[in-house]
Short mmCIF file of C-alpha atoms in Angstrom, two decimals:
data_model
loop_
_atom_site.label_atom_id
_atom_site.label_comp_id
_atom_site.label_asym_id
_atom_site.label_seq_id
_atom_site.Cartn_x
_atom_site.Cartn_y
_atom_site.Cartn_z
CA MET A 146 0.95 57.13 51.75
CA SER A 147 0.53 59.53 54.71
CA GLU A 148 2.34 58.94 58.01
CA LEU A 149 -0.98 58.37 59.80
CA SER A 150 -2.05 55.67 57.35
CA TYR A 151 1.38 54.07 57.88
CA LEU A 152 0.64 53.79 61.60
CA GLU A 153 -2.79 52.33 60.83
CA LYS A 154 -1.21 49.82 58.46
CA LEU A 155 1.38 48.93 61.08
CA LEU A 156 -1.36 48.17 63.60
CA GLY A 157 -3.43 46.30 61.04
CA GLY A 158 -6.62 46.98 62.98
CA ALA A 159 -5.12 45.47 66.14
CA GLU A 160 -6.26 46.59 69.58
CA VAL A 161 -4.13 49.03 71.59
CA GLU A 162 -4.32 48.95 75.36
CA TRP A 163 -3.05 51.72 77.62
CA VAL A 164 -1.73 50.12 80.80
CA PRO A 165 -0.02 51.44 83.94
CA LEU A 166 3.73 51.20 83.50
CA GLY A 167 4.02 49.20 86.71
CA ASN A 168 2.04 46.34 85.10
CA ILE A 169 4.75 45.63 82.54
CA CYS A 170 7.90 47.16 83.99
CA GLU A 171 9.86 47.09 87.24
CA PHE A 172 11.68 50.05 88.76
CA LYS A 173 14.83 50.44 90.83
CA ASN A 174 15.64 53.52 92.91
CA GLY A 175 19.27 54.54 93.42
CA PHE A 176 21.52 54.07 96.43
CA ALA A 177 22.41 56.88 98.88
CA PHE A 178 26.12 57.18 98.21
CA LYS A 179 27.83 59.56 100.65
CA SER A 180 29.28 62.59 98.90
CA SER A 181 32.02 62.69 101.56
CA LEU A 182 33.23 59.32 100.23
CA PHE A 183 33.31 60.30 96.55
CA LYS A 184 36.63 59.46 94.87
CA ASN A 185 38.47 60.70 91.81
CA SER A 186 38.75 57.14 90.53
CA GLY A 187 37.16 53.75 91.18
CA LEU A 188 33.60 52.63 90.37
CA PRO A 189 31.60 55.35 88.55
CA ILE A 190 28.36 56.77 89.99
CA VAL A 191 25.49 58.06 87.81
CA ARG A 192 24.05 61.15 89.51
CA ILE A 193 21.05 63.33 88.73
CA THR A 194 23.30 65.81 86.90
CA ASN A 195 24.26 63.09 84.39
CA ILE A 196 20.70 62.77 83.01
CA ASP A 197 20.40 65.17 80.08
CA GLY A 198 17.16 64.18 78.36
CA LEU A 199 18.55 61.90 75.64
CA ASN A 200 21.62 59.98 76.73
CA VAL A 201 23.38 59.61 80.06
CA ASN A 202 26.24 62.10 80.15
CA LEU A 203 29.33 61.01 82.07
CA ASP A 204 31.43 64.14 81.50
CA ASP A 205 31.31 65.03 85.20
CA VAL A 206 31.27 61.71 87.03
CA LYS A 207 32.11 60.80 90.65
CA TYR A 208 33.47 57.48 91.86
CA PHE A 209 33.29 55.26 94.94
CA SER A 210 35.12 52.33 96.47
CA GLN A 211 33.13 49.20 97.38
CA SER A 212 35.32 48.83 100.49
CA ASP A 213 33.65 51.98 101.93
CA TYR A 214 30.24 50.24 102.09
CA LYS A 215 28.98 47.14 103.87
CA ASP A 216 26.07 46.70 101.43
CA ASN A 217 26.24 44.57 98.32
CA LEU A 218 25.59 47.22 95.66
CA SER A 219 25.30 44.90 92.64
CA SER A 220 21.54 45.53 92.34
CA PHE A 221 22.27 49.23 91.71
CA LYS A 222 24.49 48.50 88.72
CA VAL A 223 23.82 50.33 85.43
CA SER A 224 24.79 48.62 82.18
CA PHE A 225 24.62 49.43 78.48
CA GLY A 226 21.01 49.87 77.32
CA ASP A 227 19.56 50.77 80.71
CA ILE A 228 17.02 53.63 80.82
CA LEU A 229 17.47 56.07 83.70
CA ILE A 230 15.34 58.94 84.99
CA ALA A 231 15.92 61.98 87.22
CA MET A 232 13.59 61.80 90.22
CA SER A 233 13.87 65.30 91.74
CA GLY A 234 15.02 68.85 91.18
CA ALA A 235 14.90 70.95 88.03
CA THR A 236 15.60 67.96 85.77
CA THR A 237 12.79 65.80 87.17
CA GLY A 238 11.37 63.55 84.46
CA LYS A 239 14.43 63.83 82.22
CA VAL A 240 15.32 60.44 80.74
CA GLY A 241 18.70 59.12 79.67
CA PHE A 242 19.78 56.05 77.70
CA TYR A 243 22.98 54.51 79.09
CA CYS A 244 25.25 53.83 76.13
CA GLU A 245 28.59 53.31 77.90
CA ASN A 246 30.38 49.96 77.83
CA VAL A 247 31.57 50.42 81.41
CA ASP A 248 29.15 49.59 84.24
CA SER A 249 28.17 52.36 86.65
CA TYR A 250 26.05 52.54 89.79
CA LEU A 251 22.80 54.43 90.53
CA ASN A 252 22.98 57.32 92.95
CA GLN A 253 19.96 58.45 95.00
CA ARG A 254 17.39 60.59 93.12
CA VAL A 255 18.07 58.54 89.97
CA GLY A 256 15.91 55.56 88.97
CA LYS A 257 16.20 52.69 86.50
CA PHE A 258 13.45 51.02 84.45
CA ILE A 259 13.49 47.24 83.98
CA PRO A 260 10.94 46.28 81.27
CA LYS A 261 9.38 42.81 81.20
CA VAL A 262 10.95 41.63 77.94
CA ASP A 263 8.06 39.38 76.93
CA ILE A 264 5.71 42.36 76.45
CA LEU A 265 7.78 45.59 76.34
CA THR A 266 10.95 46.39 74.39
CA ASN A 267 13.55 48.56 76.08
CA LYS A 268 13.86 51.17 73.31
CA TYR A 269 10.09 51.43 72.82
CA LEU A 270 9.81 52.40 76.49
CA TYR A 271 12.71 54.85 76.06
CA HIS A 272 11.10 56.76 73.19
CA PHE A 273 7.77 56.81 74.98
CA LEU A 274 9.37 58.25 78.12
CA LEU A 275 11.07 60.98 76.07
CA LEU A 276 7.60 61.90 74.85
CA SER A 277 6.23 61.90 78.42
CA THR A 278 8.69 64.11 80.34
CA GLU A 279 6.09 66.86 80.83
CA SER A 280 3.49 64.40 82.15
CA ILE A 281 6.08 62.92 84.50
CA TYR A 282 7.04 66.38 85.77
CA ILE A 283 3.37 67.05 86.56
CA LEU A 284 3.20 63.74 88.49
CA ALA A 285 6.11 65.03 90.58
CA GLY A 286 4.06 68.05 91.61
CA GLY A 287 6.04 70.58 89.58
CA GLY A 288 6.89 73.63 91.63
CA ALA A 289 10.31 74.82 92.75
CA GLN A 290 11.41 71.47 94.24
CA PRO A 291 9.58 68.64 92.44
CA ASN A 292 10.10 65.17 93.87
CA LEU A 293 8.92 62.15 91.90
CA SER A 294 7.57 59.07 93.70
CA SER A 295 8.43 55.83 91.92
CA ASN A 296 5.15 54.33 93.13
CA ALA A 297 3.12 57.18 91.61
CA LEU A 298 5.13 57.03 88.41
CA MET A 299 4.59 53.31 87.89
CA ALA A 300 0.89 53.39 88.88
CA LYS A 301 -0.24 56.55 87.07
CA LEU A 302 1.85 56.77 83.91
CA LEU A 303 0.03 54.88 81.16
CA ILE A 304 1.84 53.39 78.16
CA PRO A 305 0.20 52.14 74.92
CA ILE A 306 0.73 48.45 74.18
CA PRO A 307 -0.34 47.30 70.69
CA CYS A 308 -1.78 43.77 70.41
CA PRO A 309 -1.60 43.06 74.16
CA ASN A 310 -3.03 39.56 73.62
CA ASN A 311 -0.43 38.68 70.96
CA PRO A 312 3.00 39.36 72.49
CA GLU A 313 4.93 38.31 69.38
CA LYS A 314 3.03 40.75 67.14
CA SER A 315 3.16 43.45 69.83
CA LEU A 316 6.95 43.24 70.07
CA ALA A 317 7.25 43.32 66.26
CA ILE A 318 5.19 46.54 66.07
CA GLN A 319 7.18 48.08 68.92
CA SER A 320 10.45 47.17 67.16
CA GLU A 321 9.33 48.78 63.89
CA ILE A 322 8.46 52.02 65.71
CA VAL A 323 11.86 51.92 67.41
CA ARG A 324 13.64 51.30 64.07
CA ILE A 325 12.13 54.46 62.58
CA LEU A 326 12.81 56.68 65.61
CA ASP A 327 16.34 55.38 66.14
CA LYS A 328 17.30 56.67 62.70
CA PHE A 329 16.58 60.20 63.84
CA THR A 330 18.25 59.91 67.26
CA SER A 331 21.39 58.33 65.74
CA LEU A 332 21.64 61.18 63.23
CA THR A 333 21.24 63.74 66.01
CA ALA A 334 23.90 61.92 68.05
CA GLU A 335 26.33 61.98 65.11
CA LEU A 336 25.79 65.71 64.57
CA THR A 337 26.18 66.39 68.30
CA ALA A 338 29.46 64.42 68.38
CA GLU A 339 30.70 66.39 65.37
CA LEU A 340 29.72 69.66 67.06
CA THR A 341 31.63 68.67 70.23
CA ALA A 342 34.72 67.84 68.17
CA ARG A 343 34.49 71.10 66.21
CA LYS A 344 34.13 73.11 69.43
CA LYS A 345 37.30 71.54 70.84
CA GLN A 346 39.08 72.32 67.59
CA TYR A 347 37.69 75.86 67.65
CA ASN A 348 38.81 76.44 71.26
CA TYR A 349 42.32 75.18 70.41
CA TYR A 350 42.73 77.44 67.37
CA ARG A 351 41.25 80.45 69.16
CA ASP A 352 43.75 80.08 72.00
CA GLN A 353 46.60 79.60 69.53
CA LEU A 354 45.63 82.59 67.40
CA LEU A 355 45.47 84.87 70.43
CA SER A 356 48.77 83.69 71.91
CA PHE A 357 51.74 85.94 71.19
CA GLU A 358 55.24 86.17 72.61
CA GLU A 359 55.43 89.26 74.81
CA GLY A 360 58.59 90.44 73.10
CA VAL A 361 56.90 90.32 69.69
CA VAL A 362 53.45 91.69 70.54
CA PRO A 363 52.89 94.02 73.52
CA HIS A 364 50.73 92.66 76.37
CA VAL A 365 49.05 95.65 78.00
CA PRO A 366 46.69 96.11 80.96
CA MET A 367 43.15 96.38 79.59
CA GLY A 368 42.53 99.51 81.66
CA GLN A 369 45.73 101.26 80.67
CA GLU A 370 45.30 104.84 79.45
CA GLY A 371 45.01 104.83 75.69
CA VAL A 372 44.00 101.12 75.65
CA GLY A 373 40.61 100.93 77.33
CA GLU A 374 38.32 101.90 80.21
CA PHE A 375 35.82 99.88 82.27
CA ILE A 376 32.57 101.58 83.30
CA ARG A 377 30.07 100.00 85.69
CA GLY A 378 26.53 99.40 84.40
CA GLY A 379 23.45 101.22 85.66
CA SER A 380 20.62 100.22 87.99
CA LEU A 381 17.86 98.78 85.84
CA GLN A 382 15.89 95.61 86.57
CA LYS A 383 13.92 93.00 84.64
CA LYS A 384 10.66 94.72 85.59
CA ASP A 385 11.84 97.73 83.57
CA PHE A 386 11.88 95.81 80.26
CA THR A 387 9.58 96.98 77.46
CA GLU A 388 8.80 95.67 73.97
CA ILE A 389 9.95 98.86 72.27
CA GLY A 390 12.18 101.75 73.20
CA VAL A 391 15.92 101.94 73.75
CA GLY A 392 17.87 98.69 73.47
CA CYS A 393 19.10 97.13 76.70
CA ILE A 394 21.40 94.27 77.73
CA HIS A 395 20.76 92.72 81.14
CA TYR A 396 23.72 90.86 82.65
CA GLY A 397 21.77 87.58 82.98
CA GLN A 398 21.09 87.50 79.23
CA ILE A 399 24.83 87.48 78.49
CA TYR A 400 24.91 83.89 79.82
CA THR A 401 21.69 82.64 78.32
CA TYR A 402 21.05 84.55 75.10
CA TYR A 403 24.03 86.31 73.57
CA GLY A 404 27.07 84.88 71.82
CA THR A 405 30.40 86.55 71.04
CA TYR A 406 28.81 89.61 69.43
CA THR A 407 25.42 91.09 68.53
CA ASN A 408 23.86 94.07 66.76
CA GLN A 409 20.38 93.61 68.26
CA THR A 410 19.13 93.50 71.84
CA LYS A 411 16.58 91.04 73.16
CA VAL A 412 14.79 93.64 75.32
CA PHE A 413 14.28 97.39 75.58
CA VAL A 414 13.63 100.05 78.23
CA SER A 415 11.72 103.30 78.04
CA GLU A 416 13.49 106.38 76.70
CA GLU A 417 12.92 108.10 80.05
CA LEU A 418 14.71 105.34 81.98
CA ALA A 419 17.42 105.01 79.33
CA SER A 420 18.29 108.70 79.73
CA LYS A 421 19.35 107.90 83.32
CA CYS A 422 21.31 104.71 82.43
CA ARG A 423 24.91 104.16 81.51
CA LYS A 424 25.16 103.15 77.87
CA ALA A 425 27.34 101.03 75.63
CA GLN A 426 28.26 102.45 72.24
CA GLN A 427 29.04 100.64 68.99
CA GLY A 428 32.21 98.58 69.46
CA ASN A 429 32.02 98.46 73.28
CA LEU A 430 31.95 95.17 75.18
CA VAL A 431 29.27 94.39 77.75
CA ILE A 432 30.62 92.08 80.46
CA ALA A 433 28.71 90.16 83.15
CA THR A 434 30.64 90.72 86.37
CA THR A 435 28.68 88.32 88.61
CA SER A 436 27.78 84.65 88.27
CA GLU A 437 27.04 81.57 90.35
CA ASN A 438 30.19 79.87 89.03
CA ASP A 439 33.77 80.79 88.13
CA GLU A 440 33.50 79.67 84.51
CA ASP A 441 30.70 82.09 83.56
CA VAL A 442 31.78 85.18 85.45
CA CYS A 443 33.15 87.79 82.99
CA LYS A 444 31.35 86.35 79.97
CA ALA A 445 31.31 89.14 77.39
CA VAL A 446 29.42 90.21 74.27
CA ALA A 447 30.59 92.83 71.78
CA TRP A 448 27.91 95.41 70.92
CA LEU A 449 28.03 96.10 67.16
CA GLY A 450 24.72 97.96 66.76
CA LYS A 451 24.69 101.60 65.67
CA GLU A 452 22.50 102.89 68.51
CA ASP A 453 23.67 103.34 72.11
CA ILE A 454 22.14 100.78 74.51
CA ALA A 455 21.45 100.71 78.25
CA VAL A 456 23.42 98.28 80.42
CA SER A 457 22.24 96.81 83.73
CA SER A 458 24.05 96.63 87.04
CA ASP A 459 26.16 93.50 87.66
CA ALA A 460 27.63 94.24 84.24
CA CYS A 461 30.23 96.68 83.01
CA ILE A 462 31.02 98.40 79.74
CA TYR A 463 34.48 98.21 78.17
CA LYS A 464 35.35 101.16 75.93
CA HIS A 465 38.56 100.55 73.93
CA ARG A 466 40.41 101.15 70.70
CA MET A 467 40.76 97.55 69.54
CA ASN A 468 38.70 95.38 67.20
CA PRO A 469 35.58 94.64 69.32
CA LYS A 470 35.28 91.03 68.13
CA TYR A 471 38.98 90.48 68.85
CA VAL A 472 38.50 91.60 72.45
CA SER A 473 35.36 89.47 72.86
CA TYR A 474 37.19 86.40 71.55
CA PHE A 475 40.03 87.15 73.97
CA PHE A 476 37.57 86.93 76.88
CA GLN A 477 36.93 83.29 75.87
CA THR A 478 40.59 82.21 75.86
CA GLU A 479 42.33 80.12 78.49
CA GLN A 480 44.81 83.03 78.77
CA PHE A 481 42.03 85.33 80.01
CA GLN A 482 40.41 82.63 82.20
CA GLN A 483 43.67 81.99 84.05
CA GLN A 484 44.24 85.69 84.70
CA LYS A 485 40.72 86.39 85.98
CA LYS A 486 40.88 83.58 88.59
CA LYS A 487 43.01 85.60 91.01
CA TYR A 488 40.48 88.42 90.96
CA ILE A 489 37.31 86.39 91.68
CA THR A 490 35.69 87.14 95.04
CA GLY A 491 32.51 86.10 96.87
CA ALA A 492 31.10 82.81 98.12
CA LYS A 493 27.70 81.91 96.69
CA VAL A 494 27.82 84.74 94.12
CA ARG A 495 31.16 85.07 92.33
CA ARG A 496 32.31 88.52 91.25
CA VAL A 497 35.10 90.31 89.40
CA ASN A 498 35.01 94.10 89.68
CA ALA A 499 35.89 96.63 87.00
CA ASP A 500 39.11 97.68 88.75
CA SER A 501 40.36 94.10 88.66
CA LEU A 502 39.45 93.65 85.00
CA ALA A 503 41.52 96.74 84.22
CA LYS A 504 44.65 94.89 85.43
CA ILE A 505 44.28 91.90 83.09
CA LEU A 506 46.85 91.83 80.30
CA ILE A 507 45.69 91.55 76.69
CA PRO A 508 47.95 90.98 73.67
CA ASN A 509 47.60 94.06 71.46
CA PRO A 510 48.80 93.38 67.90
CA SER A 511 48.11 95.73 65.01
CA LEU A 512 44.48 96.33 64.01
CA ALA A 513 45.21 94.56 60.71
CA GLU A 514 46.35 91.44 62.60
CA GLN A 515 43.34 91.65 64.90
CA SER A 516 41.04 91.74 61.86
CA ARG A 517 42.82 88.75 60.31
CA ILE A 518 42.31 86.71 63.50
CA VAL A 519 38.66 87.75 63.74
CA ALA A 520 37.97 86.69 60.13
CA ILE A 521 39.27 83.17 60.91
CA LEU A 522 37.41 82.84 64.22
CA ASP A 523 34.15 84.15 62.76
CA LYS A 524 34.04 81.12 60.43
CA PHE A 525 34.46 78.74 63.37
CA ASP A 526 31.92 80.69 65.43
CA THR A 527 29.29 80.40 62.68
CA LEU A 528 29.83 76.66 62.39
CA THR A 529 29.73 75.89 66.11
CA ASP A 530 27.32 78.48 67.53
CA SER A 531 25.04 79.86 64.81
CA ILE A 532 21.42 78.76 65.25
CA SER A 533 20.65 79.90 61.70
CA GLU A 534 23.59 78.52 59.73
CA GLY A 535 25.80 76.19 61.76
CA LEU A 536 25.64 72.70 63.26
CA PRO A 537 23.36 73.81 66.15
CA ARG A 538 20.72 74.71 63.55
CA GLU A 539 21.08 71.32 61.86
CA ILE A 540 20.79 69.53 65.21
CA GLU A 541 17.68 71.54 66.10
CA LEU A 542 16.03 70.60 62.78
CA ARG A 543 16.83 66.89 63.21
CA GLN A 544 15.49 66.99 66.79
CA LYS A 545 12.23 68.59 65.63
CA GLN A 546 11.93 65.96 62.91
CA TYR A 547 12.43 63.21 65.49
CA GLU A 548 9.81 64.74 67.80
CA TYR A 549 7.32 65.03 64.93
CA TYR A 550 7.53 61.34 64.03
CA ARG A 551 7.69 60.24 67.66
CA ASP A 552 4.47 62.12 68.43
CA LEU A 553 2.88 60.62 65.35
CA LEU A 554 3.96 57.03 66.00
CA PHE A 555 2.67 57.18 69.57
CA SER A 556 -0.66 58.78 68.60
CA PHE A 557 -2.62 55.67 69.46
CA PRO A 558 -6.27 56.19 70.36
CA LYS A 559 -6.53 56.69 74.09
CA PRO A 560 -9.59 55.79 76.20
CA GLU A 561 -10.87 58.41 78.60
CA THR A 562 -10.43 56.15 81.63
CA VAL A 563 -8.09 53.25 82.23
CA HIS A 564 -8.34 51.02 85.26
CA ASN A 565 -5.24 49.79 87.04
CA THR A 566 -5.38 45.98 87.03
CA HIS A 567 -2.07 45.65 88.81
#
């Protein structure tokens, strides 16, 4: 039996009505907590940054004390099972399911849906909203600073309700759709949790493997003569990119596209321009020397391709005599991160210059030991970061499978016009 005929069988010829969300659901906007009163402990606040498009993420949470406010904030409480949405900024329309057992409180720019339980199940609404993030973003006006109105959202977003005149049957159909889709989201959640655990394990072993006693293994300045040399990148811009030509790494792509190492570039530049650029050779590192945050500045990728490639400004090239992957892994260690901190300058844009990088100490064991360490870390890197072999690939496949069935199970016939009877 095809998936479509399964949906038809599930409906059993029943009517489906598309209704404005506001007809069958209430909405609560967040409270304007003062950032100056945020605490490091107390009652947790769910902010716009905690909405990640699947679940509510409380990795970076702020707190408040009720004694700082005269208002009774109980109506802004968030409990297990609540569905939240980002109301402005780049994440506008992103939905999160709150699956914590500790209550939190809604910050401004975050909203909460409260379905009328006699006609709409909570999880049915959740899956539908995940399907509708693009439509919601359009309602917000899109653009650089979208801002979603709760009134517009509840009046204009239409949701399909099967068997609207038979609530018991409607809820049963909604529950069956939820049962199917929850299987996929739970599997994705399990894989994501495993990936998080493996990454922590990977980070621990990487730091351990690259930690040596100074008396046993020499720790040398990276710019020391005979060890390595930092060379600033050239002046090429995104507008210079071409589809063919000489390979090129732009500093911004080091954050968004490249991993620890690569033998292919994402973009190219003309041979004429490349002849004027500074180039990285096989085995060199390409390092982003500017970023908007301290964590990302100095992210590095080892170039393993045979051809020389052009390197943009705001990046530098590290020429050295070590194993290139070993050096790139070193740039990810806590040992490196702690050393670079004292060299970071700038306010809005954070920078570390090539002269400062040259002063950072790197443990320099034998090439044989470097290769042994790289062989171990490569296995972890494949598992945690490879989009073709590792867990990220498996998660991507499960997510696509979920989206396929979600789109199918919500493919109810839709009338051209629907009148708001609210």
